[in-house]
CSV table of C-alpha atoms in Angstrom, one decimal:
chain,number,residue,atom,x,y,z
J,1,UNK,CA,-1.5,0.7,6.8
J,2,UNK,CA,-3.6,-1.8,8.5
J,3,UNK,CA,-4.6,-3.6,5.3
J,4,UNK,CA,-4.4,-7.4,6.3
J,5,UNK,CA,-3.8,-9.9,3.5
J,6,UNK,CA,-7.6,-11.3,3.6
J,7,UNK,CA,-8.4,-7.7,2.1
J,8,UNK,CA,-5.6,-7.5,-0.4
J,9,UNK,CA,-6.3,-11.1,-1.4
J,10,UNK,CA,-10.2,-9.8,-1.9
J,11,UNK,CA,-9.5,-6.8,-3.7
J,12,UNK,CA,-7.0,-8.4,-6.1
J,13,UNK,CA,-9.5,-11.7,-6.7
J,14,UNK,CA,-7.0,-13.8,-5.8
J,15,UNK,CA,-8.1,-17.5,-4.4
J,16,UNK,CA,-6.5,-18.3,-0.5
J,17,UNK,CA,-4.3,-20.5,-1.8
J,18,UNK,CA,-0.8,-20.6,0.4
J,19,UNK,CA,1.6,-20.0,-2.6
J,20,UNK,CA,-0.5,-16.9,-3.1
J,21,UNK,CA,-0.5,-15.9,0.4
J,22,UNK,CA,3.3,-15.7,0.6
J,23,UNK,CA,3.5,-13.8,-2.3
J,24,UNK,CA,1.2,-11.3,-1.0
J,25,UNK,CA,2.7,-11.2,2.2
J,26,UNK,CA,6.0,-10.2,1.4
J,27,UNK,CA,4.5,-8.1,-1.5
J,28,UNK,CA,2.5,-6.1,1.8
J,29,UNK,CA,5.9,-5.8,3.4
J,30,UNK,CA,7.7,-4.5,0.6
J,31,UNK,CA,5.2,-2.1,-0.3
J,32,UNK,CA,5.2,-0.6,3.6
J,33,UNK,CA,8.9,-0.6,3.4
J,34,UNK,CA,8.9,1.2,0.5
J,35,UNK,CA,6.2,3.4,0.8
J,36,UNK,CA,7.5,4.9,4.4
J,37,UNK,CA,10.4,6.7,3.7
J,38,UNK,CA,9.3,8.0,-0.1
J,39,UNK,CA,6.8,10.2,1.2
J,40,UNK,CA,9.0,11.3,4.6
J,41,UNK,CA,7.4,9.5,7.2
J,42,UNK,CA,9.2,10.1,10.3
J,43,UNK,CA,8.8,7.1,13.1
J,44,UNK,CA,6.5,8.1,15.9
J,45,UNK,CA,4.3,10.8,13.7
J,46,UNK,CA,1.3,11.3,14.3
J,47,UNK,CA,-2.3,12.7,12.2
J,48,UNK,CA,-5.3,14.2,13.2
J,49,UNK,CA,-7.8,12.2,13.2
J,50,UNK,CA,-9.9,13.6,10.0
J,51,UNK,CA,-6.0,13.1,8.5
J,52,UNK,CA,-5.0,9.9,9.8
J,53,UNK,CA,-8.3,8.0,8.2
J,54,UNK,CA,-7.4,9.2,4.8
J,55,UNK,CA,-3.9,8.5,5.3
J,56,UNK,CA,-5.0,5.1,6.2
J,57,UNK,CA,-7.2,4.9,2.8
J,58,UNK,CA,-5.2,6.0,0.6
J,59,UNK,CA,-2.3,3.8,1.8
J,60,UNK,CA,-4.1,1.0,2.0
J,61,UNK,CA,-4.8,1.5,-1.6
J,62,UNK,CA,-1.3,1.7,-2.2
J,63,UNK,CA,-0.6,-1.4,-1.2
J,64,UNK,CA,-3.2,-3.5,-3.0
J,65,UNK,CA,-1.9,-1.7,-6.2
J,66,UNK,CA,1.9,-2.9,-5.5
J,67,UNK,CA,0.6,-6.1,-5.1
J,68,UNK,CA,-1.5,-6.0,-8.2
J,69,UNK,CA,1.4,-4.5,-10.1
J,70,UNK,CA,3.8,-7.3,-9.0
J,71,UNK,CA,1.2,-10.3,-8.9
J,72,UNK,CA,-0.6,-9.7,-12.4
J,73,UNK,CA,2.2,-7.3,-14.1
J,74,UNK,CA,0.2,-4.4,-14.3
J,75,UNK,CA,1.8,-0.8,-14.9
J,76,UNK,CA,0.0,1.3,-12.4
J,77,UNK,CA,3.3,3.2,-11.8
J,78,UNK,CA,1.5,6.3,-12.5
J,79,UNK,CA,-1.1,5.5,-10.0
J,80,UNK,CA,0.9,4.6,-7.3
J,81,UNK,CA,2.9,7.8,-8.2
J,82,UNK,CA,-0.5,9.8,-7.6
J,83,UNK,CA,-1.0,8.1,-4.5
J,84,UNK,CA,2.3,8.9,-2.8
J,85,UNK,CA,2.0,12.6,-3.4
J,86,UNK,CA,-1.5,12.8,-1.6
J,87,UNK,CA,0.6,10.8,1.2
J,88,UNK,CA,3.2,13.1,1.2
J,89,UNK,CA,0.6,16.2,1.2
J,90,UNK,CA,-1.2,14.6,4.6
J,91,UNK,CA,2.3,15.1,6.0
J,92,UNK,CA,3.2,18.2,5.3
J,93,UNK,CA,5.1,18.2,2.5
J,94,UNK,CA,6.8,14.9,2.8
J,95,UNK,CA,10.6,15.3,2.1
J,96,UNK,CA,11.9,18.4,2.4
């Protein structure tokens, strides 16, 4: 989840306009906080390597489609839905 808002902001077309920016920034935030504990993250766990980079993908991807959801109304619920089960497979199951 090392997305930064430069990357969002390109993936989502959106101009660098500050009004934008703040949106997107607390949109990021949201989306980590919400993300974390749906698919039983526990603080301080770690992947493997191979693991951790596709972690780091497909969260990433996560993110930009919260934001696009909540900036341009989009319903990508079922995508984000998708998403959150491969995250919860890469750790083990997620919630138990």
């Amino acid at each position: 989840m090392k997305i930064t808002l430069e990357q969002v902001r390109e993936e989502l077309s959106k101009d660098d306009l500050d009004y934008i920016n703040t949106k997107l920034e607390r949109y990021i935030s949201s989306a980590k906080a919400s993300l974390l504990p749906t698919i039983g993250y526990k603080e301080g766990q770690t992947l493997p390597e191979a693991t951790a980079a596709e972690f780091e993908h497909l969260s990433d991807t996560y993110i930009v489609e919260y934001c696009r959801a909540m900036m341009d109304g989009v319903d990508n619920e079922k995508v984000r839905l998708v998403l959150q089960v491969q995250l919860q497979s890469l750790l083990g199951g997620g919630t138990e």
